[in-house]
């Protein structure tokens, strides 16, 4: 019988990493436009519901740019190991948009003020700043990444999978974050108020047309 990851009882860790120069720079701008936007976001957000529901600790390994949805995915994991080349950012504000998952998760990862700074400026931060802010657990030299990651996995393999699972569950419960409820409210603001606005549409079109946006604040 095939079990889904949510039903596996002996998992000790899930590692999320990428091949290539970037961890992930998120969904394409075109997928945010027109009728594609809402279905795309619902599929994308299912990944975060799954990350909440799976029983084992999650570890993101970031070796390049983690921007937009890629930044959300990496920082939503329980632990983040990053190399000196890693960068993090949420550039959505440049398009007249905001990142829903970040709005839910970032305040309890890095605090309210830093969340506001990152989301309102659209700044991309280097790995040292990400570490200081609390996005990254460890900065690891590229040549030591595999060894360091294996050390962590060995530590976790020696623990009770049940204890790991319940500890993870308890910590998230203690943070009093109901992701399903919160993201649902944010999606309503995004699709009912933000996306229909002239500025959101102008931001998306200006990116596709490779020009500076002209905001009307409406």
mmCIF file of N, CA, C and O in Angstrom, residues 123-209:
data_model
loop_
_atom_site.group_PDB
_atom_site.id
_atom_site.type_symbol
_atom_site.label_atom_id
_atom_site.label_comp_id
_atom_site.label_asym_id
_atom_site.label_seq_id
_atom_site.Cartn_x
_atom_site.Cartn_y
_atom_site.Cartn_z
ATOM 1 N N UNK A 123 13.239 44.924 -0.691
ATOM 2 C CA UNK A 123 14.689 44.757 -0.663
ATOM 3 C C UNK A 123 15.078 43.280 -0.713
ATOM 4 O O UNK A 123 14.406 42.423 -0.136
ATOM 5 N N UNK A 124 16.169 42.990 -1.402
ATOM 6 C CA UNK A 124 16.790 41.673 -1.352
ATOM 7 C C UNK A 124 17.939 41.725 -0.361
ATOM 8 O O UNK A 124 18.783 42.621 -0.437
ATOM 9 N N UNK A 125 17.959 40.800 0.589
ATOM 10 C CA UNK A 125 18.984 40.820 1.627
ATOM 11 C C UNK A 125 19.960 39.668 1.440
ATOM 12 O O UNK A 125 19.596 38.611 0.928
ATOM 13 N N UNK A 126 21.191 39.876 1.858
ATOM 14 C CA UNK A 126 22.198 38.824 1.746
ATOM 15 C C UNK A 126 22.058 37.826 2.886
ATOM 16 O O UNK A 126 21.264 38.017 3.816
ATOM 17 N N UNK A 127 22.836 36.767 2.826
ATOM 18 C CA UNK A 127 22.672 35.681 3.783
ATOM 19 C C UNK A 127 23.037 36.102 5.200
ATOM 20 O O UNK A 127 22.436 35.626 6.183
ATOM 21 N N UNK A 128 24.004 37.011 5.353
ATOM 22 C CA UNK A 128 24.384 37.457 6.684
ATOM 23 C C UNK A 128 23.233 38.194 7.357
ATOM 24 O O UNK A 128 22.934 37.970 8.532
ATOM 25 N N UNK A 129 22.582 39.068 6.611
ATOM 26 C CA UNK A 129 21.439 39.786 7.166
ATOM 27 C C UNK A 129 20.291 38.828 7.445
ATOM 28 O O UNK A 129 19.595 38.946 8.465
ATOM 29 N N UNK A 130 20.082 37.874 6.540
ATOM 30 C CA UNK A 130 19.029 36.879 6.750
ATOM 31 C C UNK A 130 19.286 36.076 8.020
ATOM 32 O O UNK A 130 18.355 35.743 8.764
ATOM 33 N N UNK A 131 20.544 35.769 8.285
ATOM 34 C CA UNK A 131 20.912 35.054 9.511
ATOM 35 C C UNK A 131 20.648 35.932 10.733
ATOM 36 O O UNK A 131 20.073 35.474 11.733
ATOM 37 N N UNK A 132 21.041 37.188 10.669
ATOM 38 C CA UNK A 132 20.844 38.098 11.798
ATOM 39 C C UNK A 132 19.361 38.327 12.081
ATOM 40 O O UNK A 132 18.969 38.490 13.237
ATOM 41 N N UNK A 133 18.566 38.320 11.047
ATOM 42 C CA UNK A 133 17.131 38.544 11.209
ATOM 43 C C UNK A 133 16.398 37.297 11.718
ATOM 44 O O UNK A 133 15.303 37.396 12.243
ATOM 45 N N UNK A 134 16.961 36.125 11.501
ATOM 46 C CA UNK A 134 16.312 34.909 11.967
ATOM 47 C C UNK A 134 15.733 34.031 10.881
ATOM 48 O O UNK A 134 15.063 33.034 11.174
ATOM 49 N N UNK A 135 15.976 34.374 9.617
ATOM 50 C CA UNK A 135 15.527 33.521 8.521
ATOM 51 C C UNK A 135 16.374 32.261 8.398
ATOM 52 O O UNK A 135 15.892 31.224 7.961
ATOM 53 N N UNK A 136 17.654 32.369 8.712
ATOM 54 C CA UNK A 136 18.620 31.304 8.468
ATOM 55 C C UNK A 136 19.177 30.774 9.780
ATOM 56 O O UNK A 136 19.560 31.553 10.654
ATOM 57 N N UNK A 137 19.212 29.450 9.923
ATOM 58 C CA UNK A 137 19.789 28.832 11.116
ATOM 59 C C UNK A 137 21.304 28.823 11.082
ATOM 60 O O UNK A 137 21.963 29.114 12.081
ATOM 61 N N UNK A 138 21.857 28.455 9.911
ATOM 62 C CA UNK A 138 23.313 28.351 9.793
ATOM 63 C C UNK A 138 23.763 28.780 8.405
ATOM 64 O O UNK A 138 23.120 28.450 7.403
ATOM 65 N N UNK A 139 24.853 29.528 8.363
ATOM 66 C CA UNK A 139 25.530 29.833 7.104
ATOM 67 C C UNK A 139 26.673 28.843 6.965
ATOM 68 O O UNK A 139 27.531 28.751 7.852
ATOM 69 N N UNK A 140 26.678 28.117 5.858
ATOM 70 C CA UNK A 140 27.639 27.042 5.675
ATOM 71 C C UNK A 140 28.447 27.294 4.400
ATOM 72 O O UNK A 140 27.862 27.533 3.340
ATOM 73 N N UNK A 141 29.765 27.244 4.469
ATOM 74 C CA UNK A 141 30.566 27.336 3.236
ATOM 75 C C UNK A 141 30.135 26.261 2.243
ATOM 76 O O UNK A 141 29.838 25.125 2.637
ATOM 77 N N UNK A 142 30.109 26.614 0.989
ATOM 78 C CA UNK A 142 29.619 25.689 -0.045
ATOM 79 C C UNK A 142 30.304 24.335 0.014
ATOM 80 O O UNK A 142 29.663 23.283 -0.116
ATOM 81 N N UNK A 143 31.614 24.351 0.239
ATOM 82 C CA UNK A 143 32.366 23.099 0.215
ATOM 83 C C UNK A 143 32.078 22.225 1.435
ATOM 84 O O UNK A 143 32.421 21.042 1.449
ATOM 85 N N UNK A 144 31.444 22.787 2.451
ATOM 86 C CA UNK A 144 31.126 22.021 3.653
ATOM 87 C C UNK A 144 29.632 21.697 3.766
ATOM 88 O O UNK A 144 29.197 21.100 4.750
ATOM 89 N N UNK A 145 28.864 22.079 2.751
ATOM 90 C CA UNK A 145 27.410 21.957 2.848
ATOM 91 C C UNK A 145 26.957 20.516 3.019
ATOM 92 O O UNK A 145 26.150 20.211 3.908
ATOM 93 N N UNK A 146 27.438 19.616 2.179
ATOM 94 C CA UNK A 146 26.978 18.221 2.240
ATOM 95 C C UNK A 146 27.311 17.595 3.588
ATOM 96 O O UNK A 146 26.483 16.907 4.191
ATOM 97 N N UNK A 147 28.514 17.828 4.062
ATOM 98 C CA UNK A 147 28.932 17.265 5.351
ATOM 99 C C UNK A 147 28.086 17.827 6.488
ATOM 100 O O UNK A 147 27.635 17.080 7.374
ATOM 101 N N UNK A 148 27.855 19.130 6.472
ATOM 102 C CA UNK A 148 27.092 19.766 7.544
ATOM 103 C C UNK A 148 25.642 19.307 7.533
ATOM 104 O O UNK A 148 25.047 19.042 8.586
ATOM 105 N N UNK A 149 25.065 19.199 6.334
ATOM 106 C CA UNK A 149 23.685 18.728 6.226
ATOM 107 C C UNK A 149 23.573 17.291 6.715
ATOM 108 O O UNK A 149 22.618 16.944 7.427
ATOM 109 N N UNK A 150 24.538 16.466 6.377
ATOM 110 C CA UNK A 150 24.502 15.067 6.816
ATOM 111 C C UNK A 150 24.617 14.957 8.329
ATOM 112 O O UNK A 150 23.971 14.094 8.950
ATOM 113 N N UNK A 151 25.401 15.823 8.934
ATOM 114 C CA UNK A 151 25.512 15.840 10.397
ATOM 115 C C UNK A 151 24.153 16.127 11.034
ATOM 116 O O UNK A 151 23.755 15.486 12.015
ATOM 117 N N UNK A 152 23.445 17.114 10.478
ATOM 118 C CA UNK A 152 22.117 17.436 10.995
ATOM 119 C C UNK A 152 21.170 16.253 10.836
ATOM 120 O O UNK A 152 20.441 15.885 11.776
ATOM 121 N N UNK A 153 21.171 15.644 9.660
ATOM 122 C CA UNK A 153 20.272 14.518 9.411
ATOM 123 C C UNK A 153 20.594 13.344 10.323
ATOM 124 O O UNK A 153 19.687 12.650 10.802
ATOM 125 N N UNK A 154 21.870 13.120 10.588
ATOM 126 C CA UNK A 154 22.251 12.044 11.506
ATOM 127 C C UNK A 154 21.738 12.317 12.913
ATOM 128 O O UNK A 154 21.299 11.392 13.622
ATOM 129 N N UNK A 155 21.805 13.576 13.334
ATOM 130 C CA UNK A 155 21.261 13.942 14.645
ATOM 131 C C UNK A 155 19.770 13.604 14.707
ATOM 132 O O UNK A 155 19.278 13.031 15.699
ATOM 133 N N UNK A 156 19.039 13.953 13.652
ATOM 134 C CA UNK A 156 17.598 13.726 13.644
ATOM 135 C C UNK A 156 17.262 12.239 13.552
ATOM 136 O O UNK A 156 16.296 11.772 14.172
ATOM 137 N N UNK A 157 18.051 11.479 12.789
ATOM 138 C CA UNK A 157 17.796 10.045 12.637
ATOM 139 C C UNK A 157 17.932 9.296 13.953
ATOM 140 O O UNK A 157 17.322 8.240 14.136
ATOM 141 N N UNK A 158 18.712 9.836 14.863
ATOM 142 C CA UNK A 158 18.918 9.181 16.158
ATOM 143 C C UNK A 158 17.811 9.496 17.161
ATOM 144 O O UNK A 158 17.838 9.006 18.285
ATOM 145 N N UNK A 159 16.840 10.306 16.757
ATOM 146 C CA UNK A 159 15.748 10.685 17.641
ATOM 147 C C UNK A 159 14.488 9.885 17.302
ATOM 148 O O UNK A 159 14.361 9.305 16.230
ATOM 149 N N UNK A 160 13.556 9.871 18.219
ATOM 150 C CA UNK A 160 12.254 9.262 17.971
ATOM 151 C C UNK A 160 11.500 10.102 16.942
ATOM 152 O O UNK A 160 11.332 11.311 17.120
ATOM 153 N N UNK A 161 11.035 9.457 15.879
ATOM 154 C CA UNK A 161 10.264 10.179 14.868
ATOM 155 C C UNK A 161 8.979 10.754 15.477
ATOM 156 O O UNK A 161 8.539 11.850 15.111
ATOM 157 N N UNK A 162 8.388 10.011 16.417
ATOM 158 C CA UNK A 162 7.181 10.502 17.079
ATOM 159 C C UNK A 162 7.479 11.750 17.906
ATOM 160 O O UNK A 162 6.740 12.731 17.853
ATOM 161 N N UNK A 163 8.579 11.713 18.646
ATOM 162 C CA UNK A 163 8.939 12.866 19.473
ATOM 163 C C UNK A 163 9.249 14.081 18.604
ATOM 164 O O UNK A 163 8.865 15.215 18.941
ATOM 165 N N UNK A 164 9.933 13.869 17.493
ATOM 166 C CA UNK A 164 10.206 14.969 16.570
ATOM 167 C C UNK A 164 8.897 15.569 16.049
ATOM 168 O O UNK A 164 8.733 16.793 16.002
ATOM 169 N N UNK A 165 7.985 14.701 15.656
ATOM 170 C CA UNK A 165 6.717 15.148 15.096
ATOM 171 C C UNK A 165 5.896 15.946 16.101
ATOM 172 O O UNK A 165 5.378 17.021 15.795
ATOM 173 N N UNK A 166 5.792 15.429 17.330
ATOM 174 C CA UNK A 166 4.969 16.097 18.331
ATOM 175 C C UNK A 166 5.625 17.380 18.841
ATOM 176 O O UNK A 166 4.938 18.344 19.172
ATOM 177 N N UNK A 167 6.960 17.394 18.874
ATOM 178 C CA UNK A 167 7.648 18.636 19.249
ATOM 179 C C UNK A 167 7.370 19.714 18.218
ATOM 180 O O UNK A 167 7.059 20.862 18.551
ATOM 181 N N UNK A 168 7.497 19.348 16.952
ATOM 182 C CA UNK A 168 7.215 20.289 15.862
ATOM 183 C C UNK A 168 5.775 20.791 15.936
ATOM 184 O O UNK A 168 5.512 21.988 15.798
ATOM 185 N N UNK A 169 4.837 19.879 16.163
ATOM 186 C CA UNK A 169 3.432 20.252 16.261
ATOM 187 C C UNK A 169 3.196 21.194 17.438
ATOM 188 O O UNK A 169 2.475 22.198 17.326
ATOM 189 N N UNK A 170 3.813 20.889 18.576
ATOM 190 C CA UNK A 170 3.617 21.698 19.778
ATOM 191 C C UNK A 170 4.160 23.110 19.599
ATOM 192 O O UNK A 170 3.544 24.091 20.034
ATOM 193 N N UNK A 171 5.333 23.220 18.965
ATOM 194 C CA UNK A 171 5.914 24.549 18.747
ATOM 195 C C UNK A 171 4.997 25.394 17.875
ATOM 196 O O UNK A 171 4.729 26.567 18.172
ATOM 197 N N UNK A 172 4.489 24.811 16.802
ATOM 198 C CA UNK A 172 3.611 25.570 15.913
ATOM 199 C C UNK A 172 2.287 25.916 16.597
ATOM 200 O O UNK A 172 1.736 26.996 16.387
ATOM 201 N N UNK A 173 1.782 25.027 17.423
ATOM 202 C CA UNK A 173 0.564 25.335 18.176
ATOM 203 C C UNK A 173 0.824 26.473 19.171
ATOM 204 O O UNK A 173 -0.004 27.349 19.361
ATOM 205 N N UNK A 174 1.994 26.437 19.799
ATOM 206 C CA UNK A 174 2.334 27.473 20.774
ATOM 207 C C UNK A 174 2.453 28.849 20.125
ATOM 208 O O UNK A 174 2.207 29.874 20.770
ATOM 209 N N UNK A 175 2.824 28.877 18.847
ATOM 210 C CA UNK A 175 2.926 30.147 18.137
ATOM 211 C C UNK A 175 1.542 30.705 17.810
ATOM 212 O O UNK A 175 1.419 31.845 17.356
ATOM 213 N N UNK A 176 0.520 29.896 18.041
ATOM 214 C CA UNK A 176 -0.873 30.328 17.836
ATOM 215 C C UNK A 176 -1.114 30.814 16.410
ATOM 216 O O UNK A 176 -1.826 31.786 16.171
ATOM 217 N N UNK A 177 -0.509 30.126 15.444
ATOM 218 C CA UNK A 177 -0.701 30.479 14.045
ATOM 219 C C UNK A 177 -1.534 29.389 13.379
ATOM 220 O O UNK A 177 -1.079 28.258 13.237
ATOM 221 N N UNK A 178 -2.763 29.708 13.020
ATOM 222 C CA UNK A 178 -3.589 28.786 12.253
ATOM 223 C C UNK A 178 -3.423 29.167 10.790
ATOM 224 O O UNK A 178 -4.067 30.093 10.303
ATOM 225 N N UNK A 179 -2.511 28.472 10.113
ATOM 226 C CA UNK A 179 -2.172 28.865 8.753
ATOM 227 C C UNK A 179 -3.382 28.824 7.826
ATOM 228 O O UNK A 179 -3.587 29.741 7.022
ATOM 229 N N UNK A 180 -4.182 27.775 7.920
ATOM 230 C CA UNK A 180 -5.316 27.628 7.009
ATOM 231 C C UNK A 180 -6.282 28.803 7.130
ATOM 232 O O UNK A 180 -6.756 29.343 6.127
ATOM 233 N N UNK A 181 -6.569 29.200 8.361
ATOM 234 C CA UNK A 181 -7.491 30.315 8.574
ATOM 235 C C UNK A 181 -6.877 31.636 8.127
ATOM 236 O O UNK A 181 -7.515 32.438 7.442
ATOM 237 N N UNK A 182 -5.614 31.844 8.485
ATOM 238 C CA UNK A 182 -4.966 33.114 8.171
ATOM 239 C C UNK A 182 -4.781 33.295 6.671
ATOM 240 O O UNK A 182 -5.068 34.368 6.130
ATOM 241 N N UNK A 183 -4.305 32.271 5.984
ATOM 242 C CA UNK A 183 -4.049 32.421 4.550
ATOM 243 C C UNK A 183 -5.359 32.612 3.803
ATOM 244 O O UNK A 183 -5.404 33.311 2.774
ATOM 245 N N UNK A 184 -6.436 32.027 4.295
ATOM 246 C CA UNK A 184 -7.740 32.232 3.662
ATOM 247 C C UNK A 184 -8.160 33.691 3.699
ATOM 248 O O UNK A 184 -8.677 34.233 2.706
ATOM 249 N N UNK A 185 -7.925 34.353 4.826
ATOM 250 C CA UNK A 185 -8.275 35.768 4.946
ATOM 251 C C UNK A 185 -7.395 36.629 4.039
ATOM 252 O O UNK A 185 -7.870 37.582 3.410
ATOM 253 N N UNK A 186 -6.110 36.298 3.974
ATOM 254 C CA UNK A 186 -5.191 37.068 3.145
ATOM 255 C C UNK A 186 -5.527 36.890 1.669
ATOM 256 O O UNK A 186 -5.460 37.841 0.877
ATOM 257 N N UNK A 187 -5.910 35.684 1.269
ATOM 258 C CA UNK A 187 -6.294 35.443 -0.121
ATOM 259 C C UNK A 187 -7.490 36.295 -0.519
ATOM 260 O O UNK A 187 -7.557 36.795 -1.659
ATOM 261 N N UNK A 188 -8.428 36.485 0.393
ATOM 262 C CA UNK A 188 -9.593 37.313 0.090
ATOM 263 C C UNK A 188 -9.177 38.760 -0.183
ATOM 264 O O UNK A 188 -9.670 39.402 -1.115
ATOM 265 N N UNK A 189 -8.278 39.300 0.639
ATOM 266 C CA UNK A 189 -7.788 40.665 0.406
ATOM 267 C C UNK A 189 -7.054 40.738 -0.926
ATOM 268 O O UNK A 189 -7.241 41.688 -1.708
ATOM 269 N N UNK A 190 -6.240 39.722 -1.197
ATOM 270 C CA UNK A 190 -5.418 39.716 -2.410
ATOM 271 C C UNK A 190 -6.294 39.687 -3.653
ATOM 272 O O UNK A 190 -6.112 40.500 -4.576
ATOM 273 N N UNK A 191 -7.257 38.777 -3.712
ATOM 274 C CA UNK A 191 -8.035 38.588 -4.937
ATOM 275 C C UNK A 191 -9.251 39.490 -5.050
ATOM 276 O O UNK A 191 -9.721 39.752 -6.163
ATOM 277 N N UNK A 192 -9.768 39.990 -3.928
ATOM 278 C CA UNK A 192 -10.973 40.824 -3.993
ATOM 279 C C UNK A 192 -10.662 42.322 -3.945
ATOM 280 O O UNK A 192 -11.443 43.130 -4.431
ATOM 281 N N UNK A 193 -9.501 42.677 -3.385
ATOM 282 C CA UNK A 193 -9.163 44.090 -3.269
ATOM 283 C C UNK A 193 -7.920 44.482 -4.056
ATOM 284 O O UNK A 193 -7.906 45.504 -4.756
ATOM 285 N N UNK A 194 -6.841 43.691 -3.949
ATOM 286 C CA UNK A 194 -5.577 44.079 -4.570
ATOM 287 C C UNK A 194 -5.551 43.811 -6.074
ATOM 288 O O UNK A 194 -5.298 44.722 -6.870
ATOM 289 N N UNK A 195 -5.775 42.583 -6.487
ATOM 290 C CA UNK A 195 -5.658 42.220 -7.900
ATOM 291 C C UNK A 195 -6.588 43.044 -8.801
ATOM 292 O O UNK A 195 -6.185 43.441 -9.904
ATOM 293 N N UNK A 196 -7.830 43.340 -8.400
ATOM 294 C CA UNK A 196 -8.682 44.152 -9.284
ATOM 295 C C UNK A 196 -8.247 45.618 -9.399
ATOM 296 O O UNK A 196 -8.768 46.346 -10.257
ATOM 297 N N UNK A 197 -7.316 46.062 -8.564
ATOM 298 C CA UNK A 197 -6.940 47.478 -8.564
ATOM 299 C C UNK A 197 -6.171 47.852 -9.833
ATOM 300 O O UNK A 197 -5.505 47.020 -10.460
ATOM 301 N N UNK A 198 -6.248 49.128 -10.198
ATOM 302 C CA UNK A 198 -5.525 49.624 -11.368
ATOM 303 C C UNK A 198 -4.016 49.500 -11.174
ATOM 304 O O UNK A 198 -3.275 49.183 -12.111
ATOM 305 N N UNK A 199 -3.542 49.755 -9.961
ATOM 306 C CA UNK A 199 -2.105 49.710 -9.724
ATOM 307 C C UNK A 199 -1.550 48.294 -9.854
ATOM 308 O O UNK A 199 -0.443 48.100 -10.386
ATOM 309 N N UNK A 200 -2.264 47.299 -9.357
ATOM 310 C CA UNK A 200 -1.794 45.924 -9.485
ATOM 311 C C UNK A 200 -1.704 45.525 -10.952
ATOM 312 O O UNK A 200 -0.716 44.923 -11.389
ATOM 313 N N UNK A 201 -2.719 45.867 -11.707
ATOM 314 C CA UNK A 201 -2.712 45.539 -13.130
ATOM 315 C C UNK A 201 -1.607 46.294 -13.864
ATOM 316 O O UNK A 201 -0.942 45.748 -14.752
ATOM 317 N N UNK A 202 -1.382 47.556 -13.481
ATOM 318 C CA UNK A 202 -0.309 48.339 -14.088
ATOM 319 C C UNK A 202 1.052 47.763 -13.736
ATOM 320 O O UNK A 202 1.954 47.682 -14.589
ATOM 321 N N UNK A 203 1.236 47.332 -12.499
ATOM 322 C CA UNK A 203 2.510 46.752 -12.097
ATOM 323 C C UNK A 203 2.845 45.503 -12.880
ATOM 324 O O UNK A 203 3.989 45.314 -13.322
ATOM 325 N N UNK A 204 1.862 44.649 -13.060
ATOM 326 C CA UNK A 204 2.082 43.415 -13.814
ATOM 327 C C UNK A 204 2.355 43.707 -15.286
ATOM 328 O O UNK A 204 3.280 43.165 -15.889
ATOM 329 N N UNK A 205 1.548 44.593 -15.881
ATOM 330 C CA UNK A 205 1.741 44.912 -17.298
ATOM 331 C C UNK A 205 3.094 45.578 -17.544
ATOM 332 O O UNK A 205 3.768 45.291 -18.536
ATOM 333 N N UNK A 206 3.494 46.473 -16.644
ATOM 334 C CA UNK A 206 4.755 47.187 -16.840
ATOM 335 C C UNK A 206 5.942 46.229 -16.807
ATOM 336 O O UNK A 206 6.920 46.406 -17.535
ATOM 337 N N UNK A 207 5.855 45.192 -15.969
ATOM 338 C CA UNK A 207 6.933 44.211 -15.917
ATOM 339 C C UNK A 207 7.017 43.438 -17.228
ATOM 340 O O UNK A 207 8.101 43.269 -17.797
ATOM 341 N N UNK A 208 5.865 42.971 -17.697
ATOM 342 C CA UNK A 208 5.830 42.209 -18.946
ATOM 343 C C UNK A 208 6.303 43.072 -20.114
ATOM 344 O O UNK A 208 6.983 42.599 -21.027
ATOM 345 N N UNK A 209 5.968 44.366 -20.092
ATOM 346 C CA UNK A 209 6.328 45.283 -21.177
ATOM 347 C C UNK A 209 7.700 45.912 -20.977
ATOM 348 O O UNK A 209 8.117 46.756 -21.772
#
